[in-house]
CSV table of C-alpha atoms and ligand atoms in Angstrom, one decimal:
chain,number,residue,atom,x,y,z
P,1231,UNK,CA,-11.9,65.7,37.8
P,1232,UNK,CA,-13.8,62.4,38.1
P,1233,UNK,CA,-15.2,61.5,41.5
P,1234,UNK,CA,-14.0,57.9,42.7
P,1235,UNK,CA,-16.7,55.6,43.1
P,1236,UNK,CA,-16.1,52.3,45.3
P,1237,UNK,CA,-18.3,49.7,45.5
P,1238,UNK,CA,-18.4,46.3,47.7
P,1239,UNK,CA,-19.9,43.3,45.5
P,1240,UNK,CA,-21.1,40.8,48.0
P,1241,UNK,CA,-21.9,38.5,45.7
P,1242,UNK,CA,-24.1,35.7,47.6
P,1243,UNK,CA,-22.9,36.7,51.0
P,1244,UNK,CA,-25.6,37.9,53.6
P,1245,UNK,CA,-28.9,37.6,54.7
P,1246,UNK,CA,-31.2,40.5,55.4
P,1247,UNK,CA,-30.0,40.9,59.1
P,1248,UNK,CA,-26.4,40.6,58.4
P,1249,UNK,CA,-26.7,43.1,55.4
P,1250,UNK,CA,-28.6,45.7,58.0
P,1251,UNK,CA,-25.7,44.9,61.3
P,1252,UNK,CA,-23.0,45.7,58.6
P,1253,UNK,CA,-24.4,48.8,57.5
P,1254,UNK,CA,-25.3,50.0,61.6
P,1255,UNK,CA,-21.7,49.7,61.8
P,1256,UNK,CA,-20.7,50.9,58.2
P,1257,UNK,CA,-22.6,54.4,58.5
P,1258,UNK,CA,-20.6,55.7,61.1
P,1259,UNK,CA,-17.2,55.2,59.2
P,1260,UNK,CA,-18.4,57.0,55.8
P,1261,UNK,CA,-20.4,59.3,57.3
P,1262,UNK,CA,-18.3,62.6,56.5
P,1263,UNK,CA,-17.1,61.2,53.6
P,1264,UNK,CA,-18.2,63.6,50.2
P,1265,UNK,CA,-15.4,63.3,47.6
P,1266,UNK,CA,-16.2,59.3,46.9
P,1267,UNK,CA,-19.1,57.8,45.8
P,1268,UNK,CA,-20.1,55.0,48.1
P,1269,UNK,CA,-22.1,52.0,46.9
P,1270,UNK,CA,-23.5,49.0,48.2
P,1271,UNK,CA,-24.9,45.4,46.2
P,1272,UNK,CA,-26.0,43.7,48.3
P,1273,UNK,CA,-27.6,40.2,46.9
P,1274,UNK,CA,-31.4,40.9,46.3
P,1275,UNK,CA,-33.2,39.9,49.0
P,1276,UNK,CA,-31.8,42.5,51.1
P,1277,UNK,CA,-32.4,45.2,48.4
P,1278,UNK,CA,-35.5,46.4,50.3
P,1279,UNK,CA,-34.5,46.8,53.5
P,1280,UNK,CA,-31.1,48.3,52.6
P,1281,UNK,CA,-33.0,51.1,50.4
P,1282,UNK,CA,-34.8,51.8,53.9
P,1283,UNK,CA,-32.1,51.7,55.8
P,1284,UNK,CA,-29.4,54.1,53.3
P,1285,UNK,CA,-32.2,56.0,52.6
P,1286,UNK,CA,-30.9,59.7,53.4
P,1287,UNK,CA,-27.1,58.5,53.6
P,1288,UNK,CA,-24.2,59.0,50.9
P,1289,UNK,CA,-24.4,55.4,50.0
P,1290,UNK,CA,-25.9,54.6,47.0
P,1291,UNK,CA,-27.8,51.3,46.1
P,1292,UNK,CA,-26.6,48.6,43.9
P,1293,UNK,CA,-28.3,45.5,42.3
P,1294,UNK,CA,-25.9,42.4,41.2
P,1295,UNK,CA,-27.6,41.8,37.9
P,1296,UNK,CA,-30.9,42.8,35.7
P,1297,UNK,CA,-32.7,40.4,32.9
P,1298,UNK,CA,-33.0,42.6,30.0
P,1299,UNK,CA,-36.7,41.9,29.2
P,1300,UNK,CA,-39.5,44.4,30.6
P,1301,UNK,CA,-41.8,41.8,32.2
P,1302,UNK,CA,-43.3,38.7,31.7
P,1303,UNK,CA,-43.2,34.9,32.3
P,1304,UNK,CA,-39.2,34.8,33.3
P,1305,UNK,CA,-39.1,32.9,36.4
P,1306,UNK,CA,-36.7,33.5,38.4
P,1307,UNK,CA,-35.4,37.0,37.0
P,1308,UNK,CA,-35.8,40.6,38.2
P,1309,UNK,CA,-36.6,43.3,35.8
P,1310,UNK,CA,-35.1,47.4,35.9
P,1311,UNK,CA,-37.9,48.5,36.8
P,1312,UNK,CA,-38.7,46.6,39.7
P,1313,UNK,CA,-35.1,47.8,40.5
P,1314,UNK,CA,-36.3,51.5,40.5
P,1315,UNK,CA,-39.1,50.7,42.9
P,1316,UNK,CA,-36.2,49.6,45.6
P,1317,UNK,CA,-34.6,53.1,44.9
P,1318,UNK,CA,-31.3,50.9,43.4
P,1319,UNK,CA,-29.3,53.6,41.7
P,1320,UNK,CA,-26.2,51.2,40.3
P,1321,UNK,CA,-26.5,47.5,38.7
P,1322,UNK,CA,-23.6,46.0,37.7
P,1323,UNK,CA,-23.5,44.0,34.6
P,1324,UNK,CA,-21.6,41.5,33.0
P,1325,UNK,CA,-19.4,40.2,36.0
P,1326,UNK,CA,-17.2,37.0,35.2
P,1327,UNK,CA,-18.7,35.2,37.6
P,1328,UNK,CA,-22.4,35.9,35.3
P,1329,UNK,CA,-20.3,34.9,32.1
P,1330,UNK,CA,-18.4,32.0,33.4
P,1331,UNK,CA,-21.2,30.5,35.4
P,1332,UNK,CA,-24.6,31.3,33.9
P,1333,UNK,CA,-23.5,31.5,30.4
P,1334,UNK,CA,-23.9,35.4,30.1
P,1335,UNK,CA,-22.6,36.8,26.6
P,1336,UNK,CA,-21.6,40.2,25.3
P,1337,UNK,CA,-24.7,40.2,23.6
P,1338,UNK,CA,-26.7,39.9,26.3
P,1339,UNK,CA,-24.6,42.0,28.6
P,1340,UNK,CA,-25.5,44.5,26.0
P,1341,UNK,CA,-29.2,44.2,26.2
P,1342,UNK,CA,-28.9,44.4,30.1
P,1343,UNK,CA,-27.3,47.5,29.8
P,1344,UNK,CA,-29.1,48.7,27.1
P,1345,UNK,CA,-32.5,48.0,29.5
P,1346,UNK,CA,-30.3,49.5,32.9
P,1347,UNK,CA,-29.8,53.1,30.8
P,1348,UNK,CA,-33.2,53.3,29.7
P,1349,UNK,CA,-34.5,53.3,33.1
P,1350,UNK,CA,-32.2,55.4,34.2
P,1351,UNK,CA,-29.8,53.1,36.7
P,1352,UNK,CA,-26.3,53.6,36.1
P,1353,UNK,CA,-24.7,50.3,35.2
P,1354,UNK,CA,-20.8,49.2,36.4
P,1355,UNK,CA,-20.3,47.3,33.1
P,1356,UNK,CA,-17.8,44.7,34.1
P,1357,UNK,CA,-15.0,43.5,31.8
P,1358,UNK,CA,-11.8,41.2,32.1
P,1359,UNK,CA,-9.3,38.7,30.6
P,1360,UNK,CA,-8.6,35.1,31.7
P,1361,UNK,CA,-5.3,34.3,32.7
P,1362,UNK,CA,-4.9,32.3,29.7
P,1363,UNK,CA,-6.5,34.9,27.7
P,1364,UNK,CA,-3.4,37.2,29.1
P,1365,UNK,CA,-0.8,34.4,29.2
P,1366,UNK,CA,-1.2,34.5,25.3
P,1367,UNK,CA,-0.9,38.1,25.2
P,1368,UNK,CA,-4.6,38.6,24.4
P,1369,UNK,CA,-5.3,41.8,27.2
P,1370,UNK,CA,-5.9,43.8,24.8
P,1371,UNK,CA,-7.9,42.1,22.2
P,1372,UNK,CA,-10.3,40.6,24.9
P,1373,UNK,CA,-11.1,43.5,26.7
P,1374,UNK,CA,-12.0,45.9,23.4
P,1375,UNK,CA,-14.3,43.5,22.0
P,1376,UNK,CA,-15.6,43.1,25.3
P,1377,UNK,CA,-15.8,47.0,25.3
P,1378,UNK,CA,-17.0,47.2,21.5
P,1379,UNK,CA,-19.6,44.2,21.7
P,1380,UNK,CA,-21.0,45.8,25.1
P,1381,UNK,CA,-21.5,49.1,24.3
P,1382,UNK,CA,-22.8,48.3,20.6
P,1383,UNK,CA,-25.4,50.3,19.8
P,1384,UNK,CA,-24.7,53.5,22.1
P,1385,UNK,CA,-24.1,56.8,21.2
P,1386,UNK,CA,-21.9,59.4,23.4
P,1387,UNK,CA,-24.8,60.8,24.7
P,1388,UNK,CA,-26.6,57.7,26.2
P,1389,UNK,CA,-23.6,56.2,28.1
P,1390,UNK,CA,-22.2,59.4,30.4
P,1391,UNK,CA,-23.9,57.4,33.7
P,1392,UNK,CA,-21.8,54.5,32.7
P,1393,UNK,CA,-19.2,52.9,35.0
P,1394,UNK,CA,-16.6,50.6,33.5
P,1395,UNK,CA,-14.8,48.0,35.9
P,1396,UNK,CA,-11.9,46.5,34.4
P,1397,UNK,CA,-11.3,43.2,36.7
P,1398,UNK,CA,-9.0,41.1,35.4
P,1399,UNK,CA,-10.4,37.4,36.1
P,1400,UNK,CA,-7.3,36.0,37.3
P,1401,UNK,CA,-7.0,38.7,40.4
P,1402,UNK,CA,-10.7,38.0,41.4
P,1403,UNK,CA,-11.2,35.9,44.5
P,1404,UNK,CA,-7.7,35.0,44.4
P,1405,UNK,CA,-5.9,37.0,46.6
P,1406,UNK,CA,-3.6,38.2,43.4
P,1407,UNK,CA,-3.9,41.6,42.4
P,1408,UNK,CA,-2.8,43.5,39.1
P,1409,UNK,CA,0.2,45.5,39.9
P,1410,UNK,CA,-0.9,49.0,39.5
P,1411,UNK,CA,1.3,49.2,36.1
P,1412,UNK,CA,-1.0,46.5,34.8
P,1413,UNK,CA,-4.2,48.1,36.1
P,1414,UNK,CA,-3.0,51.0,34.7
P,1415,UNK,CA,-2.0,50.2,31.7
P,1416,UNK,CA,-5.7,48.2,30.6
P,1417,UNK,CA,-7.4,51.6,32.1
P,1418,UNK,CA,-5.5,53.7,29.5
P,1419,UNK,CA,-6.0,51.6,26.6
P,1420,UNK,CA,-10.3,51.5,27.4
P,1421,UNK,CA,-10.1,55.2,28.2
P,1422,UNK,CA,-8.0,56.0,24.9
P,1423,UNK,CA,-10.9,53.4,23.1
P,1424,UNK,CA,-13.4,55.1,24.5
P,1425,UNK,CA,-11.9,58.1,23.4
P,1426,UNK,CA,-12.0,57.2,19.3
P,1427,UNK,CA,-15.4,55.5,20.0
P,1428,UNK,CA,-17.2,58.2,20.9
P,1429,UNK,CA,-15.6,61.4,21.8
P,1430,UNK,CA,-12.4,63.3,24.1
P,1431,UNK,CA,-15.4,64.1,26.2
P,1432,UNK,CA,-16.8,60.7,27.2
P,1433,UNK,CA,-13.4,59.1,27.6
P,1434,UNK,CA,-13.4,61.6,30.2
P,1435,UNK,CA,-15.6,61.5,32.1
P,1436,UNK,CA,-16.7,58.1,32.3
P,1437,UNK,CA,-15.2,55.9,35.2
P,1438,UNK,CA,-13.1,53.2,35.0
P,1439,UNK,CA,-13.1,50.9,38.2
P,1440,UNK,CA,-10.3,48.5,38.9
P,1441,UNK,CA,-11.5,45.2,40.5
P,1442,UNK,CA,-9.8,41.7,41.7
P,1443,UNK,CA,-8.5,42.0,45.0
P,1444,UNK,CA,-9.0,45.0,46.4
P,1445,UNK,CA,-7.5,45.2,49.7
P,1446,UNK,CA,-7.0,48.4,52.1
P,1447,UNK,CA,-3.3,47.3,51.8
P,1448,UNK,CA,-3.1,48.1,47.8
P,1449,UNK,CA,-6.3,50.6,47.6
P,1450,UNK,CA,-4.4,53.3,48.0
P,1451,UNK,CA,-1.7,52.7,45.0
P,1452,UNK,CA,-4.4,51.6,43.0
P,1453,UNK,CA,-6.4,54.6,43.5
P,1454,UNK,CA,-3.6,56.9,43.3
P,1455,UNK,CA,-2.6,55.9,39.6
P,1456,UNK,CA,-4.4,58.5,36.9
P,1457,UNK,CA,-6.9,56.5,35.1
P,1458,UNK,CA,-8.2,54.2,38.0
P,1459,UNK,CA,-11.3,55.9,39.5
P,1460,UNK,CA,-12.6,53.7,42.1
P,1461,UNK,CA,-12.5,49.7,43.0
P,1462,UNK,CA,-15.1,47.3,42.7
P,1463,UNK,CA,-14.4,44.9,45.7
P,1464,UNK,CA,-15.5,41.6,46.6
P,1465,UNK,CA,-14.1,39.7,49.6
P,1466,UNK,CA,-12.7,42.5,51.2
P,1467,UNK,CA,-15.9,44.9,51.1
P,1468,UNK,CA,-17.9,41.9,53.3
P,1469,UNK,CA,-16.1,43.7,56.4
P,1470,UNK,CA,-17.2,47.5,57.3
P,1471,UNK,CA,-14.4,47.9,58.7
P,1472,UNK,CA,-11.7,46.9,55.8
P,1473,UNK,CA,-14.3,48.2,53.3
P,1474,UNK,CA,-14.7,51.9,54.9
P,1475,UNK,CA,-10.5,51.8,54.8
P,1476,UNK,CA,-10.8,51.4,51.2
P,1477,UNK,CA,-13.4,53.7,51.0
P,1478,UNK,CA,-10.7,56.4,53.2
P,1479,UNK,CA,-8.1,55.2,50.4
P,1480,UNK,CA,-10.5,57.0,47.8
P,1481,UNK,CA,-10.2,60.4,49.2
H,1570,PGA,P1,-12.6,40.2,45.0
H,1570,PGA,O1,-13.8,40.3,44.0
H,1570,PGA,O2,-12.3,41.6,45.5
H,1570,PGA,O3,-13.0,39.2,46.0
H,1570,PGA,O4,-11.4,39.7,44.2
H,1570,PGA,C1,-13.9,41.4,43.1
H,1570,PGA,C2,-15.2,41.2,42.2
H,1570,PGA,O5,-15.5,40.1,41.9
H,1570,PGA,O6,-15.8,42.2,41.9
């Protein structure tokens, strides 16, 4: 059985005070809460205080992004290991907004997860058509070369921590979600891809997030279809409230 994992993107949402109100009043409303695995990215200037203050809870860590190069004269960028130092657990790679906005390719959302495995934080690997892209009945095509080009170079045994977060970039931000028989249907091609890529074992046990409009109105549909193990959610996880509801959907 794989354990739902749900995670709130906040993308560039919060200062360091909001990010610690939100989780004084998050705690309490996931407290109890064992069977899903909780996560948190905040953006990364409230990394530290967040790893003091979930320090101890069932919510795991999260950065939004890692620059695939050790260390060295990269201004501006964050390296894995300085994500280790923070206690970060999770760093999700590859999001749309990275690739549409600051030019991010497969090729270096494969070095970025290439350097997130090696130092041991378990990536949410982010994948997704355009509308156009599935106006022209290119789903399928997009998302396994996104799958192939991303994971090239793995073998079954490096990528069990791996998270996959199929979020169709037409549902993100926009207030229109996949049906659950679209969702569903993307989750079982990856799964069955993942499946002849590596082995029966690894396409079952790795995690395949949905993500584009998560809501606590459609959570629980979402989460109740076979391959969707968790949400990766944006707007609505900037609320504890409406974010511990999805969380309660996941149970
Ligand atoms: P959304 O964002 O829930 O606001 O659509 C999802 C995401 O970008 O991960």
């Amino acid at each position: 059985m794989r354990k739902p994992v749900i995670a709130a993107n906040w993308k560039m949402h919060k200062n360091r005070d909001e990010a610690l109100e939100y989780v004084e009043s998050f705690l309490p409303l996931v407290r109890d809460i064992a069977t899903v695995e909780i996560i948190l990215a905040p953006p990364y200037t409230a990394l530290e205080s967040l790893s003091e203050a979930l320090h101890g809870t069932n919510i795991r860590l999260c950065a939004q992004n890692v620059f695939f190069e050790e260390e060295g004269a990269f201004t501006g960028e964050i390296s894995a290991a300085m994500l280790n130092n923070l206690n970060c657990t999770h760093v999700i790679v590859g999001h749309s907004e990275r690739r549409q906005y600051f030019g991010e390719t497969d090729e270096t959302v494969n070095n970025r997860l290439i350097v997130a495995l090696k130092h041991g934080l378990n990536p949410i690997f982010c994948i997704g058509e355009t509308l156009a892209q599935r106006e022209a009945g290119k789903t399928q095509e997009v998302v396994e070369t996104q799958v192939r080009n991303g994971l090239k170079g793995f073998e079954a045994s490096d990528i069990g921590q791996l998270i996959i977060a199929y979020e169709p970039v037409w549902a993100i931000g926009t207030g229109k979600t996949a049906t659950t028989e679209q969702a569903q249907t993307v989750h079982a091609m990856i799964r069955a891809l993942l499946g002849e890529l590596y082995s029966e074992k690894i396409s079952d046990i790795i995690r395949i997030q949905y993500g584009g409009s998560v809501k606590p109105s459609n959570a629980g549909e979402l989460l109740a279809s076979p391959d969707i193990d968790g949400a990766l959610v944006g707007g609505a996880g900037l609320k504890p409230e409406s974010f511990a509801e999805i969380v309660q959907a996941g149970r």
